[in-house]
């Protein structure tokens, strides 16, 4: 069938509504799932036909390429996403990049509505002197490396004995845990072999995590905090002078179970650490609070390379926020990892709020330069609301977006060529080696087989690896297209 955009539009009332979702992470999968399960579809008001596009050859987005491989919830989330895509009523098309392989014009030609769920993968900027020195890294880049992202270099310079991690969210704890944990403990995860070898040879002895505010204002979760204590041969070090609480802190501890749990855990560790075993561990994880980064610096003996970091000591102001004290502290470190948040990236032909890193929208309806909704174009997930919130927020976010799409469905600009085969013909015509759900199952089986092969090898020493992640994009595509 012709894939020409010149075909006259077909009324959506006589055929399934064609919807494209760009981004196959949790936000995109949840949006697809919510739409297929909506009352309007279940009651037979209309049919829907969904294509889920992904720039990588594999699905799951940030769950595959943005969460530490030893995260305790990762398997459960992957299993939930797998069940949705394995039903067969949502078509997965991987290795297709928006803005390069397909344009907005293409999507409008083949779909009645497009939902962008491209997430946020870049590091939020830290504007202090020395951030460009050798040894200063973005936490998101490090996460991409240890998660085997196909588009980042395979090696990473793990040369520092003392490391600073700036941030007090879950990503900062993930980064710190991966840096300080002994590599053999990670063999039960899906880390690629190049990551295992590099971490095994790391000379690190001390990792320092710094947060601007106090223990009652941290942004990580109790689960992430508890994970720190599970690392073998790693001592957790805390500092009594960092345990400051103001009126707002006391109220938060009283009224919020999660904050109370975390503060209790931290204060218990503070009390217990001096009474622990006499045999010190070979590595230490230091948790610092009330430290605001001022400058990353080098020295005369190591020009251009990180040799230390300066902080201003902060104090709580009664509201849970902080103010500077004028006291400055220096820490000798040879590497700094910035983990202060993610930031979204602009998308071709769509407005972009550079300050917030999002697509301007109202409840998921994408807005044009004048602030008016663009017919048929929607967004969900972090590129909609900014990189905040956990998986539960992503579901609620998708529910809002799909609600507006359903409200608009009778007035959407109809696709000129809604035949599901037409978009495949166009991809073939352009030489795009797209991958499918069947292809992902092949790749999934291959990664599980690599884990089994490793586990049966003479080097395994009884360690069972469930899977080993395939990293090179060309290998992922070749296996998937098989």
mmCIF file with all atom_site columns, C-alpha atoms in Angstrom, residues 158-289:
data_model
loop_
_atom_site.group_PDB
_atom_site.id
_atom_site.type_symbol
_atom_site.label_atom_id
_atom_site.label_alt_id
_atom_site.label_comp_id
_atom_site.label_asym_id
_atom_site.label_entity_id
_atom_site.label_seq_id
_atom_site.pdbx_PDB_ins_code
_atom_site.Cartn_x
_atom_site.Cartn_y
_atom_site.Cartn_z
_atom_site.occupancy
_atom_site.B_iso_or_equiv
_atom_site.pdbx_formal_charge
_atom_site.auth_seq_id
_atom_site.auth_comp_id
_atom_site.auth_asym_id
_atom_site.auth_atom_id
_atom_site.pdbx_PDB_model_num
ATOM 1   C CA . UNK A 1 158 ? 37.841 4.843   37.531 1.00 0.00 ? 158 UNK A CA 1
ATOM 2   C CA . UNK A 1 159 ? 41.162 6.118   38.879 1.00 0.00 ? 159 UNK A CA 1
ATOM 3   C CA . UNK A 1 160 ? 40.210 8.042   42.047 1.00 0.00 ? 160 UNK A CA 1
ATOM 4   C CA . UNK A 1 161 ? 40.680 6.779   45.594 1.00 0.00 ? 161 UNK A CA 1
ATOM 5   C CA . UNK A 1 162 ? 38.516 9.544   47.089 1.00 0.00 ? 162 UNK A CA 1
ATOM 6   C CA . UNK A 1 163 ? 35.305 10.597  45.352 1.00 0.00 ? 163 UNK A CA 1
ATOM 7   C CA . UNK A 1 164 ? 32.614 13.230  45.978 1.00 0.00 ? 164 UNK A CA 1
ATOM 8   C CA . UNK A 1 165 ? 29.010 12.667  44.901 1.00 0.00 ? 165 UNK A CA 1
ATOM 9   C CA . UNK A 1 166 ? 26.901 15.829  44.973 1.00 0.00 ? 166 UNK A CA 1
ATOM 10  C CA . UNK A 1 167 ? 23.185 15.291  45.525 1.00 0.00 ? 167 UNK A CA 1
ATOM 11  C CA . UNK A 1 168 ? 20.755 13.824  48.020 1.00 0.00 ? 168 UNK A CA 1
ATOM 12  C CA . UNK A 1 169 ? 18.320 11.960  45.777 1.00 0.00 ? 169 UNK A CA 1
ATOM 13  C CA . UNK A 1 170 ? 18.020 8.337   44.732 1.00 0.00 ? 170 UNK A CA 1
ATOM 14  C CA . UNK A 1 171 ? 20.359 8.808   41.755 1.00 0.00 ? 171 UNK A CA 1
ATOM 15  C CA . UNK A 1 172 ? 23.098 10.156  44.032 1.00 0.00 ? 172 UNK A CA 1
ATOM 16  C CA . UNK A 1 173 ? 22.766 7.093   46.260 1.00 0.00 ? 173 UNK A CA 1
ATOM 17  C CA . UNK A 1 174 ? 22.745 4.779   43.225 1.00 0.00 ? 174 UNK A CA 1
ATOM 18  C CA . UNK A 1 175 ? 25.940 6.391   41.913 1.00 0.00 ? 175 UNK A CA 1
ATOM 19  C CA . UNK A 1 176 ? 27.630 6.255   45.326 1.00 0.00 ? 176 UNK A CA 1
ATOM 20  C CA . UNK A 1 177 ? 26.613 2.631   45.892 1.00 0.00 ? 177 UNK A CA 1
ATOM 21  C CA . UNK A 1 178 ? 27.914 1.550   42.482 1.00 0.00 ? 178 UNK A CA 1
ATOM 22  C CA . UNK A 1 179 ? 31.214 3.344   43.110 1.00 0.00 ? 179 UNK A CA 1
ATOM 23  C CA . UNK A 1 180 ? 31.804 1.926   46.593 1.00 0.00 ? 180 UNK A CA 1
ATOM 24  C CA . UNK A 1 181 ? 30.388 -1.592  46.266 1.00 0.00 ? 181 UNK A CA 1
ATOM 25  C CA . UNK A 1 182 ? 32.768 -4.448  45.516 1.00 0.00 ? 182 UNK A CA 1
ATOM 26  C CA . UNK A 1 183 ? 32.297 -5.558  41.906 1.00 0.00 ? 183 UNK A CA 1
ATOM 27  C CA . UNK A 1 184 ? 31.793 -9.247  42.730 1.00 0.00 ? 184 UNK A CA 1
ATOM 28  C CA . UNK A 1 185 ? 28.584 -8.327  44.577 1.00 0.00 ? 185 UNK A CA 1
ATOM 29  C CA . UNK A 1 186 ? 27.200 -6.990  41.298 1.00 0.00 ? 186 UNK A CA 1
ATOM 30  C CA . UNK A 1 187 ? 27.682 -10.214 39.370 1.00 0.00 ? 187 UNK A CA 1
ATOM 31  C CA . UNK A 1 188 ? 24.178 -11.334 40.310 1.00 0.00 ? 188 UNK A CA 1
ATOM 32  C CA . UNK A 1 189 ? 22.839 -8.351  38.326 1.00 0.00 ? 189 UNK A CA 1
ATOM 33  C CA . UNK A 1 190 ? 22.851 -7.872  34.544 1.00 0.00 ? 190 UNK A CA 1
ATOM 34  C CA . UNK A 1 191 ? 25.904 -5.569  34.413 1.00 0.00 ? 191 UNK A CA 1
ATOM 35  C CA . UNK A 1 192 ? 27.955 -5.961  31.222 1.00 0.00 ? 192 UNK A CA 1
ATOM 36  C CA . UNK A 1 193 ? 31.393 -7.542  31.521 1.00 0.00 ? 193 UNK A CA 1
ATOM 37  C CA . UNK A 1 194 ? 33.248 -4.309  30.698 1.00 0.00 ? 194 UNK A CA 1
ATOM 38  C CA . UNK A 1 195 ? 31.495 -2.612  33.639 1.00 0.00 ? 195 UNK A CA 1
ATOM 39  C CA . UNK A 1 196 ? 32.331 -5.484  35.983 1.00 0.00 ? 196 UNK A CA 1
ATOM 40  C CA . UNK A 1 197 ? 36.007 -5.458  35.011 1.00 0.00 ? 197 UNK A CA 1
ATOM 41  C CA . UNK A 1 198 ? 36.338 -1.685  35.390 1.00 0.00 ? 198 UNK A CA 1
ATOM 42  C CA . UNK A 1 199 ? 34.634 -1.635  38.805 1.00 0.00 ? 199 UNK A CA 1
ATOM 43  C CA . UNK A 1 200 ? 36.722 -4.614  39.954 1.00 0.00 ? 200 UNK A CA 1
ATOM 44  C CA . UNK A 1 201 ? 39.930 -2.677  39.217 1.00 0.00 ? 201 UNK A CA 1
ATOM 45  C CA . UNK A 1 202 ? 38.767 0.571   40.849 1.00 0.00 ? 202 UNK A CA 1
ATOM 46  C CA . UNK A 1 203 ? 41.184 1.805   43.573 1.00 0.00 ? 203 UNK A CA 1
ATOM 47  C CA . UNK A 1 204 ? 38.397 3.640   45.462 1.00 0.00 ? 204 UNK A CA 1
ATOM 48  C CA . UNK A 1 205 ? 38.557 3.715   49.258 1.00 0.00 ? 205 UNK A CA 1
ATOM 49  C CA . UNK A 1 206 ? 36.222 6.592   50.193 1.00 0.00 ? 206 UNK A CA 1
ATOM 50  C CA . UNK A 1 207 ? 33.028 7.917   48.603 1.00 0.00 ? 207 UNK A CA 1
ATOM 51  C CA . UNK A 1 208 ? 31.512 11.084  50.098 1.00 0.00 ? 208 UNK A CA 1
ATOM 52  C CA . UNK A 1 209 ? 27.853 11.991  49.418 1.00 0.00 ? 209 UNK A CA 1
ATOM 53  C CA . UNK A 1 210 ? 27.001 15.661  50.003 1.00 0.00 ? 210 UNK A CA 1
ATOM 54  C CA . UNK A 1 211 ? 23.571 17.246  50.414 1.00 0.00 ? 211 UNK A CA 1
ATOM 55  C CA . UNK A 1 212 ? 22.716 20.958  50.815 1.00 0.00 ? 212 UNK A CA 1
ATOM 56  C CA . UNK A 1 213 ? 20.041 20.485  53.463 1.00 0.00 ? 213 UNK A CA 1
ATOM 57  C CA . UNK A 1 214 ? 19.653 18.410  56.608 1.00 0.00 ? 214 UNK A CA 1
ATOM 58  C CA . UNK A 1 215 ? 18.821 14.748  57.269 1.00 0.00 ? 215 UNK A CA 1
ATOM 59  C CA . UNK A 1 216 ? 15.077 15.499  57.387 1.00 0.00 ? 216 UNK A CA 1
ATOM 60  C CA . UNK A 1 217 ? 15.129 17.087  53.906 1.00 0.00 ? 217 UNK A CA 1
ATOM 61  C CA . UNK A 1 218 ? 16.804 14.311  51.900 1.00 0.00 ? 218 UNK A CA 1
ATOM 62  C CA . UNK A 1 219 ? 15.083 13.281  48.670 1.00 0.00 ? 219 UNK A CA 1
ATOM 63  C CA . UNK A 1 220 ? 15.932 9.599   48.640 1.00 0.00 ? 220 UNK A CA 1
ATOM 64  C CA . UNK A 1 221 ? 13.598 6.871   49.867 1.00 0.00 ? 221 UNK A CA 1
ATOM 65  C CA . UNK A 1 222 ? 13.948 4.479   52.840 1.00 0.00 ? 222 UNK A CA 1
ATOM 66  C CA . UNK A 1 223 ? 14.463 1.585   50.412 1.00 0.00 ? 223 UNK A CA 1
ATOM 67  C CA . UNK A 1 224 ? 17.435 3.318   48.771 1.00 0.00 ? 224 UNK A CA 1
ATOM 68  C CA . UNK A 1 225 ? 18.871 4.213   52.150 1.00 0.00 ? 225 UNK A CA 1
ATOM 69  C CA . UNK A 1 226 ? 18.621 0.661   53.462 1.00 0.00 ? 226 UNK A CA 1
ATOM 70  C CA . UNK A 1 227 ? 20.380 -0.635  50.340 1.00 0.00 ? 227 UNK A CA 1
ATOM 71  C CA . UNK A 1 228 ? 23.517 1.198   51.455 1.00 0.00 ? 228 UNK A CA 1
ATOM 72  C CA . UNK A 1 229 ? 23.834 -0.952  54.545 1.00 0.00 ? 229 UNK A CA 1
ATOM 73  C CA . UNK A 1 230 ? 23.758 -4.178  52.496 1.00 0.00 ? 230 UNK A CA 1
ATOM 74  C CA . UNK A 1 231 ? 27.112 -3.551  50.816 1.00 0.00 ? 231 UNK A CA 1
ATOM 75  C CA . UNK A 1 232 ? 29.760 -5.981  52.077 1.00 0.00 ? 232 UNK A CA 1
ATOM 76  C CA . UNK A 1 233 ? 33.061 -4.639  53.458 1.00 0.00 ? 233 UNK A CA 1
ATOM 77  C CA . UNK A 1 234 ? 31.828 -1.022  53.347 1.00 0.00 ? 234 UNK A CA 1
ATOM 78  C CA . UNK A 1 235 ? 31.542 1.148   56.466 1.00 0.00 ? 235 UNK A CA 1
ATOM 79  C CA . UNK A 1 236 ? 28.942 3.934   56.568 1.00 0.00 ? 236 UNK A CA 1
ATOM 80  C CA . UNK A 1 237 ? 30.345 7.078   58.190 1.00 0.00 ? 237 UNK A CA 1
ATOM 81  C CA . UNK A 1 238 ? 28.184 9.933   59.508 1.00 0.00 ? 238 UNK A CA 1
ATOM 82  C CA . UNK A 1 239 ? 29.030 13.177  61.301 1.00 0.00 ? 239 UNK A CA 1
ATOM 83  C CA . UNK A 1 240 ? 27.240 14.439  64.466 1.00 0.00 ? 240 UNK A CA 1
ATOM 84  C CA . UNK A 1 241 ? 27.569 18.089  63.417 1.00 0.00 ? 241 UNK A CA 1
ATOM 85  C CA . UNK A 1 242 ? 25.411 17.358  60.339 1.00 0.00 ? 242 UNK A CA 1
ATOM 86  C CA . UNK A 1 243 ? 22.430 16.271  62.418 1.00 0.00 ? 243 UNK A CA 1
ATOM 87  C CA . UNK A 1 244 ? 20.636 19.590  62.709 1.00 0.00 ? 244 UNK A CA 1
ATOM 88  C CA . UNK A 1 245 ? 16.846 19.889  62.885 1.00 0.00 ? 245 UNK A CA 1
ATOM 89  C CA . UNK A 1 246 ? 14.707 23.041  62.804 1.00 0.00 ? 246 UNK A CA 1
ATOM 90  C CA . UNK A 1 247 ? 10.980 23.540  63.424 1.00 0.00 ? 247 UNK A CA 1
ATOM 91  C CA . UNK A 1 248 ? 10.078 22.454  59.902 1.00 0.00 ? 248 UNK A CA 1
ATOM 92  C CA . UNK A 1 249 ? 12.249 19.337  60.281 1.00 0.00 ? 249 UNK A CA 1
ATOM 93  C CA . UNK A 1 250 ? 10.561 18.392  63.547 1.00 0.00 ? 250 UNK A CA 1
ATOM 94  C CA . UNK A 1 251 ? 7.136  18.829  61.977 1.00 0.00 ? 251 UNK A CA 1
ATOM 95  C CA . UNK A 1 252 ? 8.127  16.736  58.941 1.00 0.00 ? 252 UNK A CA 1
ATOM 96  C CA . UNK A 1 253 ? 9.408  13.945  61.219 1.00 0.00 ? 253 UNK A CA 1
ATOM 97  C CA . UNK A 1 254 ? 6.159  14.014  63.212 1.00 0.00 ? 254 UNK A CA 1
ATOM 98  C CA . UNK A 1 255 ? 3.820  14.073  60.223 1.00 0.00 ? 255 UNK A CA 1
ATOM 99  C CA . UNK A 1 256 ? 5.591  12.006  57.550 1.00 0.00 ? 256 UNK A CA 1
ATOM 100 C CA . UNK A 1 257 ? 6.281  8.289   58.118 1.00 0.00 ? 257 UNK A CA 1
ATOM 101 C CA . UNK A 1 258 ? 8.860  8.120   55.328 1.00 0.00 ? 258 UNK A CA 1
ATOM 102 C CA . UNK A 1 259 ? 10.896 11.038  56.695 1.00 0.00 ? 259 UNK A CA 1
ATOM 103 C CA . UNK A 1 260 ? 10.631 9.670   60.240 1.00 0.00 ? 260 UNK A CA 1
ATOM 104 C CA . UNK A 1 261 ? 11.887 6.264   59.041 1.00 0.00 ? 261 UNK A CA 1
ATOM 105 C CA . UNK A 1 262 ? 14.873 7.784   57.243 1.00 0.00 ? 262 UNK A CA 1
ATOM 106 C CA . UNK A 1 263 ? 15.852 10.090  60.103 1.00 0.00 ? 263 UNK A CA 1
ATOM 107 C CA . UNK A 1 264 ? 15.573 7.203   62.586 1.00 0.00 ? 264 UNK A CA 1
ATOM 108 C CA . UNK A 1 265 ? 17.723 5.002   60.346 1.00 0.00 ? 265 UNK A CA 1
ATOM 109 C CA . UNK A 1 266 ? 20.394 7.687   59.978 1.00 0.00 ? 266 UNK A CA 1
ATOM 110 C CA . UNK A 1 267 ? 20.479 8.564   63.685 1.00 0.00 ? 267 UNK A CA 1
ATOM 111 C CA . UNK A 1 268 ? 20.671 4.869   64.603 1.00 0.00 ? 268 UNK A CA 1
ATOM 112 C CA . UNK A 1 269 ? 23.627 4.461   62.255 1.00 0.00 ? 269 UNK A CA 1
ATOM 113 C CA . UNK A 1 270 ? 25.268 7.503   63.833 1.00 0.00 ? 270 UNK A CA 1
ATOM 114 C CA . UNK A 1 271 ? 24.931 5.963   67.297 1.00 0.00 ? 271 UNK A CA 1
ATOM 115 C CA . UNK A 1 272 ? 25.951 2.465   66.202 1.00 0.00 ? 272 UNK A CA 1
ATOM 116 C CA . UNK A 1 273 ? 28.968 3.232   64.041 1.00 0.00 ? 273 UNK A CA 1
ATOM 117 C CA . UNK A 1 274 ? 31.329 3.800   66.975 1.00 0.00 ? 274 UNK A CA 1
ATOM 118 C CA . UNK A 1 275 ? 30.282 0.544   68.613 1.00 0.00 ? 275 UNK A CA 1
ATOM 119 C CA . UNK A 1 276 ? 30.833 -1.652  65.548 1.00 0.00 ? 276 UNK A CA 1
ATOM 120 C CA . UNK A 1 277 ? 33.464 -4.270  64.819 1.00 0.00 ? 277 UNK A CA 1
ATOM 121 C CA . UNK A 1 278 ? 37.067 -3.382  65.513 1.00 0.00 ? 278 UNK A CA 1
ATOM 122 C CA . UNK A 1 279 ? 38.078 -4.630  62.053 1.00 0.00 ? 279 UNK A CA 1
ATOM 123 C CA . UNK A 1 280 ? 37.575 -1.650  59.713 1.00 0.00 ? 280 UNK A CA 1
ATOM 124 C CA . UNK A 1 281 ? 36.238 -2.240  56.212 1.00 0.00 ? 281 UNK A CA 1
ATOM 125 C CA . UNK A 1 282 ? 38.372 -1.610  53.145 1.00 0.00 ? 282 UNK A CA 1
ATOM 126 C CA . UNK A 1 283 ? 35.944 1.028   51.818 1.00 0.00 ? 283 UNK A CA 1
ATOM 127 C CA . UNK A 1 284 ? 33.922 3.797   53.425 1.00 0.00 ? 284 UNK A CA 1
ATOM 128 C CA . UNK A 1 285 ? 30.752 5.599   52.373 1.00 0.00 ? 285 UNK A CA 1
ATOM 129 C CA . UNK A 1 286 ? 30.486 9.031   54.036 1.00 0.00 ? 286 UNK A CA 1
ATOM 130 C CA . UNK A 1 287 ? 27.117 10.804  54.246 1.00 0.00 ? 287 UNK A CA 1
ATOM 131 C CA . UNK A 1 288 ? 27.376 14.581  54.707 1.00 0.00 ? 288 UNK A CA 1
ATOM 132 C CA . UNK A 1 289 ? 24.528 17.056  55.149 1.00 0.00 ? 289 UNK A CA 1
#
